């Protein structure tokens, strides 16, 4: 229907606006404008925004986050980082696959971990550090800015970005 097409176009425009704004902020020293945020809602927003695109690619998404889990975060910037990681995971699975977005609290260390993992080929250990150090891309038309944005967002929240293997899905796990 026409209204469904318009809704999909507006969703894509919103996604592109997030991408452009985060790219323009790259390399600038930024402080996170944090406020208490329900992480399940934030993850749901990203999954809903990307849903049509992921479904079209044959990517099945699972979300795991306690509905009561709140954290003091810059929701706009964190949403962009999760969006970037979801996009990268989908790009790593051109034939479709499974994607998992997890948010967990570590009460003992007063931290929250957010991970995006996939059933794709994974990231060889030899190139993991290089991917996080400087903008680089393995995609034909990629600029490598997505992970740089994620790294900056993590740093603005006092955290780090790391790449692991997904023990559950067998692909990459970006934490």
JSON list of C-alpha atoms in Angstrom, two decimals:
[
{"chain": "A", "resi": 1, "resn": "UNK", "atom": "CA", "xyz": [0.00, 0.00, 0.00]},
{"chain": "A", "resi": 2, "resn": "UNK", "atom": "CA", "xyz": [0.99, 3.60, -0.47]},
{"chain": "A", "resi": 3, "resn": "UNK", "atom": "CA", "xyz": [0.97, 4.43, 3.27]},
{"chain": "A", "resi": 4, "resn": "UNK", "atom": "CA", "xyz": [3.23, 1.45, 4.02]},
{"chain": "A", "resi": 5, "resn": "UNK", "atom": "CA", "xyz": [5.71, 2.65, 1.40]},
{"chain": "A", "resi": 6, "resn": "UNK", "atom": "CA", "xyz": [5.69, 6.17, 2.83]},
{"chain": "A", "resi": 7, "resn": "UNK", "atom": "CA", "xyz": [6.23, 4.79, 6.35]},
{"chain": "A", "resi": 8, "resn": "UNK", "atom": "CA", "xyz": [9.17, 2.71, 5.11]},
{"chain": "A", "resi": 9, "resn": "UNK", "atom": "CA", "xyz": [10.70, 5.74, 3.37]},
{"chain": "A", "resi": 10, "resn": "UNK", "atom": "CA", "xyz": [10.36, 7.83, 6.53]},
{"chain": "A", "resi": 11, "resn": "UNK", "atom": "CA", "xyz": [12.05, 5.06, 8.51]},
{"chain": "A", "resi": 12, "resn": "UNK", "atom": "CA", "xyz": [14.96, 5.00, 6.06]},
{"chain": "A", "resi": 13, "resn": "UNK", "atom": "CA", "xyz": [15.26, 8.81, 6.19]},
{"chain": "A", "resi": 14, "resn": "UNK", "atom": "CA", "xyz": [15.40, 8.65, 9.99]},
{"chain": "A", "resi": 15, "resn": "UNK", "atom": "CA", "xyz": [18.13, 5.99, 9.80]},
{"chain": "A", "resi": 16, "resn": "UNK", "atom": "CA", "xyz": [20.15, 8.09, 7.33]},
{"chain": "A", "resi": 17, "resn": "UNK", "atom": "CA", "xyz": [19.78, 11.21, 9.50]},
{"chain": "A", "resi": 18, "resn": "UNK", "atom": "CA", "xyz": [21.22, 9.31, 12.45]},
{"chain": "A", "resi": 19, "resn": "UNK", "atom": "CA", "xyz": [24.12, 8.08, 10.31]},
{"chain": "A", "resi": 20, "resn": "UNK", "atom": "CA", "xyz": [24.97, 11.52, 8.92]},
{"chain": "A", "resi": 21, "resn": "UNK", "atom": "CA", "xyz": [24.77, 13.29, 12.29]},
{"chain": "A", "resi": 22, "resn": "UNK", "atom": "CA", "xyz": [27.00, 10.73, 13.99]},
{"chain": "A", "resi": 23, "resn": "UNK", "atom": "CA", "xyz": [29.52, 10.85, 11.14]},
{"chain": "A", "resi": 24, "resn": "UNK", "atom": "CA", "xyz": [29.73, 14.64, 11.36]},
{"chain": "A", "resi": 25, "resn": "UNK", "atom": "CA", "xyz": [30.52, 14.38, 15.08]},
{"chain": "A", "resi": 26, "resn": "UNK", "atom": "CA", "xyz": [33.39, 11.92, 14.56]},
{"chain": "A", "resi": 27, "resn": "UNK", "atom": "CA", "xyz": [36.71, 12.97, 16.03]},
{"chain": "A", "resi": 28, "resn": "UNK", "atom": "CA", "xyz": [35.21, 15.78, 18.10]},
{"chain": "A", "resi": 29, "resn": "UNK", "atom": "CA", "xyz": [35.62, 15.56, 21.84]},
{"chain": "A", "resi": 30, "resn": "UNK", "atom": "CA", "xyz": [32.14, 14.97, 23.13]},
{"chain": "A", "resi": 31, "resn": "UNK", "atom": "CA", "xyz": [30.56, 14.41, 26.45]},
{"chain": "A", "resi": 32, "resn": "UNK", "atom": "CA", "xyz": [27.59, 12.11, 26.61]},
{"chain": "A", "resi": 33, "resn": "UNK", "atom": "CA", "xyz": [24.33, 13.83, 27.56]},
{"chain": "A", "resi": 34, "resn": "UNK", "atom": "CA", "xyz": [23.16, 11.03, 29.82]},
{"chain": "A", "resi": 35, "resn": "UNK", "atom": "CA", "xyz": [19.79, 10.43, 31.37]},
{"chain": "A", "resi": 36, "resn": "UNK", "atom": "CA", "xyz": [18.15, 7.31, 32.79]},
{"chain": "A", "resi": 37, "resn": "UNK", "atom": "CA", "xyz": [16.98, 5.20, 29.86]},
{"chain": "A", "resi": 38, "resn": "UNK", "atom": "CA", "xyz": [15.15, 1.89, 29.54]},
{"chain": "A", "resi": 39, "resn": "UNK", "atom": "CA", "xyz": [17.62, -0.14, 27.48]},
{"chain": "A", "resi": 40, "resn": "UNK", "atom": "CA", "xyz": [14.98, -2.63, 26.31]},
{"chain": "A", "resi": 41, "resn": "UNK", "atom": "CA", "xyz": [13.05, 0.25, 24.74]},
{"chain": "A", "resi": 42, "resn": "UNK", "atom": "CA", "xyz": [16.18, 1.58, 23.04]},
{"chain": "A", "resi": 43, "resn": "UNK", "atom": "CA", "xyz": [17.02, -1.86, 21.63]},
{"chain": "A", "resi": 44, "resn": "UNK", "atom": "CA", "xyz": [13.41, -2.28, 20.49]},
{"chain": "A", "resi": 45, "resn": "UNK", "atom": "CA", "xyz": [13.60, 1.07, 18.65]},
{"chain": "A", "resi": 46, "resn": "UNK", "atom": "CA", "xyz": [16.67, -0.06, 16.71]},
{"chain": "A", "resi": 47, "resn": "UNK", "atom": "CA", "xyz": [15.20, -3.49, 15.96]},
{"chain": "A", "resi": 48, "resn": "UNK", "atom": "CA", "xyz": [11.92, -1.91, 14.80]},
{"chain": "A", "resi": 49, "resn": "UNK", "atom": "CA", "xyz": [13.74, 0.67, 12.68]},
{"chain": "A", "resi": 50, "resn": "UNK", "atom": "CA", "xyz": [15.88, -2.00, 11.01]},
{"chain": "A", "resi": 51, "resn": "UNK", "atom": "CA", "xyz": [13.15, -4.67, 10.98]},
{"chain": "A", "resi": 52, "resn": "UNK", "atom": "CA", "xyz": [11.98, -4.31, 7.37]},
{"chain": "A", "resi": 53, "resn": "UNK", "atom": "CA", "xyz": [15.53, -4.19, 6.02]},
{"chain": "A", "resi": 54, "resn": "UNK", "atom": "CA", "xyz": [16.65, -7.18, 8.12]},
{"chain": "A", "resi": 55, "resn": "UNK", "atom": "CA", "xyz": [13.58, -9.21, 7.22]},
{"chain": "A", "resi": 56, "resn": "UNK", "atom": "CA", "xyz": [14.18, -8.50, 3.53]},
{"chain": "A", "resi": 57, "resn": "UNK", "atom": "CA", "xyz": [17.75, -9.83, 3.94]},
{"chain": "A", "resi": 58, "resn": "UNK", "atom": "CA", "xyz": [16.57, -12.98, 5.70]},
{"chain": "A", "resi": 59, "resn": "UNK", "atom": "CA", "xyz": [18.04, -11.94, 9.05]},
{"chain": "A", "resi": 60, "resn": "UNK", "atom": "CA", "xyz": [16.17, -13.10, 12.14]},
{"chain": "A", "resi": 61, "resn": "UNK", "atom": "CA", "xyz": [16.60, -10.83, 15.19]},
{"chain": "A", "resi": 62, "resn": "UNK", "atom": "CA", "xyz": [16.42, -11.84, 18.82]},
{"chain": "A", "resi": 63, "resn": "UNK", "atom": "CA", "xyz": [16.55, -9.33, 21.70]},
{"chain": "A", "resi": 64, "resn": "UNK", "atom": "CA", "xyz": [17.52, -10.10, 25.29]},
{"chain": "A", "resi": 65, "resn": "UNK", "atom": "CA", "xyz": [17.18, -7.34, 27.81]},
{"chain": "A", "resi": 66, "resn": "UNK", "atom": "CA", "xyz": [15.39, -7.17, 31.13]},
{"chain": "A", "resi": 67, "resn": "UNK", "atom": "CA", "xyz": [12.51, -4.72, 30.77]},
{"chain": "A", "resi": 68, "resn": "UNK", "atom": "CA", "xyz": [13.52, -3.16, 34.09]},
{"chain": "A", "resi": 69, "resn": "UNK", "atom": "CA", "xyz": [17.15, -2.54, 33.08]},
{"chain": "A", "resi": 70, "resn": "UNK", "atom": "CA", "xyz": [17.78, 1.20, 33.07]},
{"chain": "A", "resi": 71, "resn": "UNK", "atom": "CA", "xyz": [21.11, 2.96, 32.63]},
{"chain": "A", "resi": 72, "resn": "UNK", "atom": "CA", "xyz": [22.24, 6.55, 32.46]},
{"chain": "A", "resi": 73, "resn": "UNK", "atom": "CA", "xyz": [23.12, 6.91, 28.76]},
{"chain": "A", "resi": 74, "resn": "UNK", "atom": "CA", "xyz": [23.05, 9.33, 25.87]},
{"chain": "A", "resi": 75, "resn": "UNK", "atom": "CA", "xyz": [20.14, 7.60, 24.12]},
{"chain": "A", "resi": 76, "resn": "UNK", "atom": "CA", "xyz": [20.64, 9.28, 20.74]},
{"chain": "A", "resi": 77, "resn": "UNK", "atom": "CA", "xyz": [24.30, 8.34, 20.48]},
{"chain": "A", "resi": 78, "resn": "UNK", "atom": "CA", "xyz": [23.86, 4.85, 21.93]},
{"chain": "A", "resi": 79, "resn": "UNK", "atom": "CA", "xyz": [20.99, 4.19, 19.49]},
{"chain": "A", "resi": 80, "resn": "UNK", "atom": "CA", "xyz": [23.33, 5.13, 16.62]},
{"chain": "A", "resi": 81, "resn": "UNK", "atom": "CA", "xyz": [26.08, 2.81, 17.88]},
{"chain": "A", "resi": 82, "resn": "UNK", "atom": "CA", "xyz": [23.69, -0.14, 18.18]},
{"chain": "A", "resi": 83, "resn": "UNK", "atom": "CA", "xyz": [22.28, 0.68, 14.74]},
{"chain": "A", "resi": 84, "resn": "UNK", "atom": "CA", "xyz": [25.80, 0.65, 13.27]},
{"chain": "A", "resi": 85, "resn": "UNK", "atom": "CA", "xyz": [26.58, -2.72, 14.86]},
{"chain": "A", "resi": 86, "resn": "UNK", "atom": "CA", "xyz": [23.28, -4.22, 13.65]},
{"chain": "A", "resi": 87, "resn": "UNK", "atom": "CA", "xyz": [23.95, -2.93, 10.13]},
{"chain": "A", "resi": 88, "resn": "UNK", "atom": "CA", "xyz": [27.46, -4.42, 10.15]},
{"chain": "A", "resi": 89, "resn": "UNK", "atom": "CA", "xyz": [26.13, -7.76, 11.39]},
{"chain": "A", "resi": 90, "resn": "UNK", "atom": "CA", "xyz": [23.49, -7.84, 8.65]},
{"chain": "A", "resi": 91, "resn": "UNK", "atom": "CA", "xyz": [26.11, -6.95, 6.02]},
{"chain": "A", "resi": 92, "resn": "UNK", "atom": "CA", "xyz": [28.22, -9.89, 7.23]},
{"chain": "A", "resi": 93, "resn": "UNK", "atom": "CA", "xyz": [25.31, -12.25, 6.48]},
{"chain": "A", "resi": 94, "resn": "UNK", "atom": "CA", "xyz": [24.32, -11.62, 2.85]},
{"chain": "A", "resi": 95, "resn": "UNK", "atom": "CA", "xyz": [22.52, -14.98, 2.70]},
{"chain": "A", "resi": 96, "resn": "UNK", "atom": "CA", "xyz": [20.61, -14.25, 5.91]},
{"chain": "A", "resi": 97, "resn": "UNK", "atom": "CA", "xyz": [21.17, -15.59, 9.39]},
{"chain": "A", "resi": 98, "resn": "UNK", "atom": "CA", "xyz": [20.60, -14.85, 13.05]},
{"chain": "A", "resi": 99, "resn": "UNK", "atom": "CA", "xyz": [21.35, -11.69, 14.98]},
{"chain": "A", "resi": 100, "resn": "UNK", "atom": "CA", "xyz": [21.23, -11.25, 18.74]},
{"chain": "A", "resi": 101, "resn": "UNK", "atom": "CA", "xyz": [21.16, -7.96, 20.67]},
{"chain": "A", "resi": 102, "resn": "UNK", "atom": "CA", "xyz": [21.84, -8.34, 24.40]},
{"chain": "A", "resi": 103, "resn": "UNK", "atom": "CA", "xyz": [22.01, -5.86, 27.27]},
{"chain": "A", "resi": 104, "resn": "UNK", "atom": "CA", "xyz": [23.08, -7.09, 30.71]},
{"chain": "A", "resi": 105, "resn": "UNK", "atom": "CA", "xyz": [23.88, -5.43, 34.00]},
{"chain": "A", "resi": 106, "resn": "UNK", "atom": "CA", "xyz": [26.97, -6.30, 36.01]},
{"chain": "A", "resi": 107, "resn": "UNK", "atom": "CA", "xyz": [25.87, -5.21, 39.47]},
{"chain": "A", "resi": 108, "resn": "UNK", "atom": "CA", "xyz": [29.24, -5.96, 41.08]},
{"chain": "A", "resi": 109, "resn": "UNK", "atom": "CA", "xyz": [31.06, -3.56, 38.75]},
{"chain": "A", "resi": 110, "resn": "UNK", "atom": "CA", "xyz": [28.15, -1.12, 38.28]},
{"chain": "A", "resi": 111, "resn": "UNK", "atom": "CA", "xyz": [28.36, -1.49, 34.50]},
{"chain": "A", "resi": 112, "resn": "UNK", "atom": "CA", "xyz": [26.10, -2.46, 31.64]},
{"chain": "A", "resi": 113, "resn": "UNK", "atom": "CA", "xyz": [27.25, -4.51, 28.68]},
{"chain": "A", "resi": 114, "resn": "UNK", "atom": "CA", "xyz": [25.55, -4.26, 25.31]},
{"chain": "A", "resi": 115, "resn": "UNK", "atom": "CA", "xyz": [26.47, -6.81, 22.66]},
{"chain": "A", "resi": 116, "resn": "UNK", "atom": "CA", "xyz": [25.45, -7.43, 19.07]},
{"chain": "A", "resi": 117, "resn": "UNK", "atom": "CA", "xyz": [26.32, -10.87, 17.76]},
{"chain": "A", "resi": 118, "resn": "UNK", "atom": "CA", "xyz": [25.65, -12.71, 14.54]},
{"chain": "A", "resi": 119, "resn": "UNK", "atom": "CA", "xyz": [25.85, -16.07, 12.79]},
{"chain": "A", "resi": 120, "resn": "UNK", "atom": "CA", "xyz": [28.12, -14.72, 10.06]},
{"chain": "A", "resi": 121, "resn": "UNK", "atom": "CA", "xyz": [31.74, -15.67, 9.38]},
{"chain": "A", "resi": 122, "resn": "UNK", "atom": "CA", "xyz": [33.14, -13.75, 12.36]},
{"chain": "A", "resi": 123, "resn": "UNK", "atom": "CA", "xyz": [36.15, -11.42, 12.45]},
{"chain": "A", "resi": 124, "resn": "UNK", "atom": "CA", "xyz": [39.58, -13.06, 12.28]},
{"chain": "A", "resi": 125, "resn": "UNK", "atom": "CA", "xyz": [41.61, -12.32, 15.40]},
{"chain": "A", "resi": 126, "resn": "UNK", "atom": "CA", "xyz": [44.45, -10.92, 13.30]},
{"chain": "A", "resi": 127, "resn": "UNK", "atom": "CA", "xyz": [42.37, -7.95, 12.13]},
{"chain": "A", "resi": 128, "resn": "UNK", "atom": "CA", "xyz": [40.22, -7.26, 15.20]},
{"chain": "A", "resi": 129, "resn": "UNK", "atom": "CA", "xyz": [42.49, -4.64, 16.76]},
{"chain": "A", "resi": 130, "resn": "UNK", "atom": "CA", "xyz": [43.04, -2.87, 13.44]},
{"chain": "A", "resi": 131, "resn": "UNK", "atom": "CA", "xyz": [39.30, -2.56, 12.88]},
{"chain": "A", "resi": 132, "resn": "UNK", "atom": "CA", "xyz": [38.92, -0.68, 16.15]},
{"chain": "A", "resi": 133, "resn": "UNK", "atom": "CA", "xyz": [42.05, 1.48, 15.96]},
{"chain": "A", "resi": 134, "resn": "UNK", "atom": "CA", "xyz": [41.33, 3.58, 12.88]},
{"chain": "A", "resi": 135, "resn": "UNK", "atom": "CA", "xyz": [38.60, 3.95, 10.30]},
{"chain": "A", "resi": 136, "resn": "UNK", "atom": "CA", "xyz": [38.85, 0.96, 7.98]},
{"chain": "A", "resi": 137, "resn": "UNK", "atom": "CA", "xyz": [36.34, -1.07, 6.06]},
{"chain": "A", "resi": 138, "resn": "UNK", "atom": "CA", "xyz": [36.10, -4.52, 4.55]},
{"chain": "A", "resi": 139, "resn": "UNK", "atom": "CA", "xyz": [33.02, -3.48, 2.54]},
{"chain": "A", "resi": 140, "resn": "UNK", "atom": "CA", "xyz": [33.37, -2.53, -1.15]},
{"chain": "A", "resi": 141, "resn": "UNK", "atom": "CA", "xyz": [32.01, 1.01, -0.62]},
{"chain": "A", "resi": 142, "resn": "UNK", "atom": "CA", "xyz": [32.57, 1.32, 3.11]},
{"chain": "A", "resi": 143, "resn": "UNK", "atom": "CA", "xyz": [34.42, 4.17, 4.76]},
{"chain": "A", "resi": 144, "resn": "UNK", "atom": "CA", "xyz": [34.98, 2.41, 8.07]},
{"chain": "A", "resi": 145, "resn": "UNK", "atom": "CA", "xyz": [33.24, 5.13, 10.05]},
{"chain": "A", "resi": 146, "resn": "UNK", "atom": "CA", "xyz": [30.60, 2.90, 11.68]},
{"chain": "A", "resi": 147, "resn": "UNK", "atom": "CA", "xyz": [32.97, 1.24, 14.14]},
{"chain": "A", "resi": 148, "resn": "UNK", "atom": "CA", "xyz": [34.75, 4.55, 14.78]},
{"chain": "A", "resi": 149, "resn": "UNK", "atom": "CA", "xyz": [31.39, 6.02, 15.82]},
{"chain": "A", "resi": 150, "resn": "UNK", "atom": "CA", "xyz": [30.76, 3.00, 18.08]},
{"chain": "A", "resi": 151, "resn": "UNK", "atom": "CA", "xyz": [34.20, 3.35, 19.66]},
{"chain": "A", "resi": 152, "resn": "UNK", "atom": "CA", "xyz": [33.60, 7.07, 20.32]},
{"chain": "A", "resi": 153, "resn": "UNK", "atom": "CA", "xyz": [30.16, 6.41, 21.83]},
{"chain": "A", "resi": 154, "resn": "UNK", "atom": "CA", "xyz": [31.58, 3.72, 24.12]},
{"chain": "A", "resi": 155, "resn": "UNK", "atom": "CA", "xyz": [34.41, 6.06, 25.21]},
{"chain": "A", "resi": 156, "resn": "UNK", "atom": "CA", "xyz": [31.96, 8.92, 25.88]},
{"chain": "A", "resi": 157, "resn": "UNK", "atom": "CA", "xyz": [30.16, 6.57, 28.28]},
{"chain": "A", "resi": 158, "resn": "UNK", "atom": "CA", "xyz": [33.40, 5.55, 30.02]},
{"chain": "A", "resi": 159, "resn": "UNK", "atom": "CA", "xyz": [33.52, 2.21, 28.24]},
{"chain": "A", "resi": 160, "resn": "UNK", "atom": "CA", "xyz": [35.31, 0.43, 25.42]},
{"chain": "A", "resi": 161, "resn": "UNK", "atom": "CA", "xyz": [34.40, -1.41, 22.25]},
{"chain": "A", "resi": 162, "resn": "UNK", "atom": "CA", "xyz": [35.77, -4.89, 21.70]},
{"chain": "A", "resi": 163, "resn": "UNK", "atom": "CA", "xyz": [35.33, -7.71, 19.21]},
{"chain": "A", "resi": 164, "resn": "UNK", "atom": "CA", "xyz": [34.92, -11.32, 20.28]},
{"chain": "A", "resi": 165, "resn": "UNK", "atom": "CA", "xyz": [33.59, -14.58, 18.89]},
{"chain": "A", "resi": 166, "resn": "UNK", "atom": "CA", "xyz": [29.94, -15.35, 19.47]},
{"chain": "A", "resi": 167, "resn": "UNK", "atom": "CA", "xyz": [29.84, -18.62, 21.38]},
{"chain": "A", "resi": 168, "resn": "UNK", "atom": "CA", "xyz": [26.10, -18.87, 20.79]},
{"chain": "A", "resi": 169, "resn": "UNK", "atom": "CA", "xyz": [25.78, -17.98, 17.10]},
{"chain": "A", "resi": 170, "resn": "UNK", "atom": "CA", "xyz": [29.30, -18.70, 15.83]},
{"chain": "A", "resi": 171, "resn": "UNK", "atom": "CA", "xyz": [29.97, -15.35, 14.18]},
{"chain": "A", "resi": 172, "resn": "UNK", "atom": "CA", "xyz": [31.21, -12.03, 15.52]},
{"chain": "A", "resi": 173, "resn": "UNK", "atom": "CA", "xyz": [30.26, -10.48, 18.85]},
{"chain": "A", "resi": 174, "resn": "UNK", "atom": "CA", "xyz": [30.74, -6.73, 19.21]},
{"chain": "A", "resi": 175, "resn": "UNK", "atom": "CA", "xyz": [30.62, -5.66, 22.86]}
]
